[in-house]
């Protein structure tokens, strides 16, 4: 069974400070992990996925299979980064699409 | 623009009544749609997978007779909460993907309050 742990419910940082949102997973098979973000009053949306190894809005995340982690990082937090962040491994569904298992989420608050 | 649309965004109903929530895929045909539930200050939990033209598959612990899912067309899935009770009050969200291993697009969610 898949399990995702996001140990921090709330993370408060000052603007310009580095950010690290932790995510640890347990997964049978090859994990495929995503980070989703929900800004205030907006719907959930994809931030980034580990297979693309991209940087979105300054955020990066590296899959560390040894530590079973997929932490989300940004060197300098911006006020607009304040949001709810969910780590989510996917289970491709044979009928099409993907089932997502969400972590508990971390509320990031960037203070001025 | 939005890829997925849910309706209504908010509904209040009396205990014992049924409520239907619609999820529409606006950009592409979706043979599969997913329904999630989110309690206040908690994470999203997958409830069921809606399959066009066949029965929905439910996650463990989710009552299929309570949460009826109909996926009658490639762009529409409905979730009906039958004989609603206050404990069914929650935020219900649907999602679609173009295919496996691709981004999931989410609806704006439906806030159900049962009084």
XYZ file of N, CA, C and O in Angstrom, chain B residues 45-113:
276
model
N -9.233 12.414 0.085
C -9.254 10.971 0.123
C -10.018 10.457 -1.099
O -11.142 10.899 -1.345
N -9.411 9.563 -1.839
C -10.076 9.008 -3.009
C -11.266 8.171 -2.567
O -11.138 7.291 -1.716
N -12.411 8.456 -3.161
C -13.619 7.708 -2.825
C -13.878 6.610 -3.847
O -14.153 5.468 -3.509
N -13.833 7.000 -5.123
C -14.247 6.059 -6.147
C -13.735 6.497 -7.506
O -13.392 7.662 -7.726
N -13.718 5.527 -8.394
C -13.335 5.760 -9.784
C -14.559 5.570 -10.644
O -15.202 4.513 -10.599
N -14.864 6.594 -11.406
C -16.043 6.574 -12.265
C -15.623 6.126 -13.659
O -14.735 6.713 -14.262
N -16.237 5.067 -14.157
C -15.868 4.487 -15.442
C -17.007 4.660 -16.436
O -18.135 4.219 -16.173
N -16.723 5.294 -17.539
C -17.762 5.525 -18.554
C -18.285 4.198 -19.086
O -17.504 3.336 -19.509
N -19.568 4.026 -19.023
C -20.198 2.839 -19.576
C -20.147 1.603 -18.713
O -20.618 0.529 -19.128
N -19.575 1.705 -17.536
C -19.534 0.542 -16.642
C -19.630 1.006 -15.193
O -19.674 2.199 -14.911
N -19.635 0.025 -14.300
C -19.800 0.366 -12.885
C -18.582 1.092 -12.331
O -17.455 0.836 -12.736
N -18.876 1.932 -11.373
C -17.797 2.613 -10.674
C -17.101 1.636 -9.744
O -17.694 0.649 -9.291
N -15.849 1.902 -9.467
C -15.120 1.092 -8.490
C -14.868 1.955 -7.258
O -14.448 3.101 -7.390
N -15.145 1.408 -6.107
C -15.090 2.162 -4.873
C -13.887 1.763 -4.030
O -13.493 0.595 -4.003
N -13.348 2.729 -3.351
C -12.245 2.456 -2.425
C -12.800 1.772 -1.171
O -14.002 1.875 -0.860
N -11.909 1.098 -0.499
C -12.298 0.374 0.702
C -12.926 1.322 1.712
O -12.402 2.408 1.974
N -14.054 0.915 2.251
C -14.718 1.709 3.282
C -15.727 2.704 2.748
O -16.405 3.359 3.540
N -15.830 2.834 1.446
C -16.797 3.765 0.859
C -18.042 2.979 0.434
O -17.933 2.009 -0.324
N -19.191 3.407 0.938
C -20.429 2.677 0.650
C -20.946 3.017 -0.749
O -21.323 4.156 -1.018
N -21.015 2.027 -1.590
C -21.448 2.286 -2.965
C -22.931 2.620 -3.048
O -23.362 3.331 -3.953
N -23.728 2.132 -2.117
C -25.160 2.450 -2.131
C -25.425 3.838 -1.589
O -26.490 4.412 -1.808
N -24.472 4.349 -0.877
C -24.589 5.680 -0.309
C -24.151 6.744 -1.321
O -24.756 7.795 -1.439
N -23.099 6.430 -2.020
C -22.526 7.370 -2.986
C -22.649 6.747 -4.379
O -21.792 5.995 -4.820
N -23.738 7.102 -5.031
C -24.017 6.532 -6.343
C -23.302 7.331 -7.417
O -23.401 8.554 -7.468
N -22.602 6.617 -8.280
C -21.859 7.277 -9.342
C -22.385 6.806 -10.686
O -22.552 5.616 -10.922
N -22.612 7.787 -11.550
C -23.069 7.502 -12.904
C -22.162 8.234 -13.883
O -21.932 9.433 -13.754
N -21.635 7.512 -14.850
C -20.724 8.110 -15.840
C -21.326 7.821 -17.210
O -20.852 6.968 -17.947
N -22.385 8.552 -17.517
C -23.206 8.225 -18.681
C -22.589 8.669 -19.997
O -22.924 8.133 -21.052
N -21.703 9.647 -19.953
C -21.076 10.101 -21.188
C -19.598 10.327 -20.940
O -19.133 10.278 -19.803
N -18.864 10.590 -22.003
C -17.416 10.745 -21.888
C -17.014 12.088 -21.281
O -15.828 12.346 -21.087
N -17.994 12.931 -21.020
C -17.657 14.226 -20.435
C -18.398 14.511 -19.136
O -18.220 15.575 -18.544
N -19.190 13.568 -18.665
C -19.988 13.844 -17.479
C -20.032 12.659 -16.534
O -20.352 11.537 -16.920
N -19.707 12.925 -15.278
C -19.890 11.945 -14.209
C -20.690 12.628 -13.115
O -20.502 13.817 -12.846
N -21.584 11.876 -12.498
C -22.357 12.443 -11.392
C -22.172 11.597 -10.145
O -22.063 10.371 -10.209
N -22.140 12.284 -9.035
C -22.066 11.642 -7.723
C -23.325 12.020 -6.973
O -23.597 13.214 -6.796
N -24.098 11.027 -6.581
C -25.314 11.291 -5.814
C -25.130 10.782 -4.396
O -24.864 9.589 -4.187
N -25.254 11.688 -3.457
C -25.197 11.316 -2.048
C -26.633 11.018 -1.630
O -27.484 11.910 -1.612
N -26.910 9.763 -1.350
C -28.286 9.363 -1.055
C -28.550 9.400 0.446
O -27.660 9.151 1.257
N -29.780 9.736 0.784
C -30.198 9.790 2.181
C -29.109 10.462 3.032
O -28.535 9.861 3.953
N -28.853 11.677 2.675
C -27.723 12.385 3.298
C -27.924 12.581 4.798
O -29.046 12.794 5.279
N -26.803 12.499 5.507
C -26.780 12.748 6.944
C -25.743 13.827 7.232
O -24.839 14.067 6.416
N -25.826 14.455 8.382
C -24.848 15.515 8.688
C -23.394 15.064 8.558
O -22.551 15.859 8.167
N -23.123 13.798 8.839
C -21.725 13.342 8.721
C -21.247 13.245 7.276
O -20.055 13.042 7.025
N -22.185 13.378 6.326
C -21.797 13.411 4.913
C -21.359 14.803 4.491
O -20.859 14.985 3.358
N -21.543 15.760 5.367
C -21.112 17.122 5.049
C -19.614 17.125 4.819
O -18.838 16.651 5.655
N -19.227 17.624 3.673
C -17.817 17.556 3.292
C -17.610 18.354 2.011
O -18.543 18.937 1.460
N -16.373 18.346 1.552
C -16.019 18.966 0.286
C -15.738 17.831 -0.686
O -14.884 16.982 -0.422
N -16.468 17.803 -1.778
C -16.317 16.737 -2.765
C -15.665 17.302 -4.018
O -16.076 18.334 -4.543
N -14.646 16.598 -4.490
C -13.857 17.094 -5.623
C -13.691 15.986 -6.651
O -13.455 14.837 -6.292
N -13.802 16.343 -7.913
C -13.568 15.352 -8.961
C -12.311 15.718 -9.741
O -11.858 16.875 -9.707
N -11.742 14.731 -10.401
C -10.570 15.005 -11.231
C -10.585 14.147 -12.482
O -11.210 13.076 -12.514
N -9.917 14.627 -13.505
C -9.759 13.886 -14.756
C -8.319 14.023 -15.210
O -7.630 14.976 -14.858
N -7.882 13.055 -16.001
C -6.558 13.111 -16.617
C -6.698 12.708 -18.073
O -7.610 11.963 -18.428
N -5.780 13.190 -18.885
C -5.810 12.796 -20.296
C -5.410 11.336 -20.457
O -5.828 10.659 -21.384
N -4.576 10.870 -19.582
C -4.135 9.486 -19.680
C -3.318 9.116 -18.472
O -3.169 9.917 -17.541
N -2.779 7.929 -18.487
C -1.937 7.505 -17.370
C -0.677 8.361 -17.315
O -0.189 8.830 -18.342
N -0.163 8.519 -16.106
C 1.101 9.219 -15.860
C 1.041 10.702 -16.221
O 2.068 11.351 -16.341
N -0.140 11.217 -16.422
C -0.264 12.636 -16.785
C -0.918 13.422 -15.653
O -1.445 12.858 -14.703
N -0.897 14.711 -15.832
C -1.433 15.623 -14.828
C -2.909 15.367 -14.579
O -3.676 15.118 -15.509
N -3.307 15.437 -13.316
C -4.722 15.376 -12.969
C -5.257 16.795 -12.873
O -4.635 17.661 -12.261
N -6.400 17.022 -13.498
C -7.071 18.318 -13.421
C -8.255 18.185 -12.473
O -9.001 17.206 -12.537
N -8.403 19.173 -11.613
C -9.421 19.090 -10.577
C -10.548 20.087 -10.794
O -10.337 21.195 -11.301
N -11.731 19.668 -10.367
C -12.839 20.598 -10.327
C -12.663 21.555 -9.163
O -11.778 21.372 -8.319
N -13.518 22.536 -9.116
C -13.414 23.536 -8.055
C -13.986 23.035 -6.746
O -13.836 23.673 -5.706
N -14.617 21.860 -6.794
C -15.137 21.276 -5.573
C -16.572 21.676 -5.299
O -17.058 22.703 -5.777
N -17.245 20.835 -4.519
C -18.621 21.097 -4.088
C -18.677 20.985 -2.580
O -18.334 19.934 -2.016
N -19.089 22.048 -1.958
C -19.234 22.059 -0.496
C -20.642 21.601 -0.151
O -21.610 22.277 -0.464
N -20.764 20.421 0.430
C -22.068 19.892 0.831
C -22.244 20.063 2.331
O -21.400 19.650 3.116
N -23.369 20.668 2.684
C -23.727 20.799 4.094
C -25.092 20.153 4.294
O -26.061 20.525 3.618
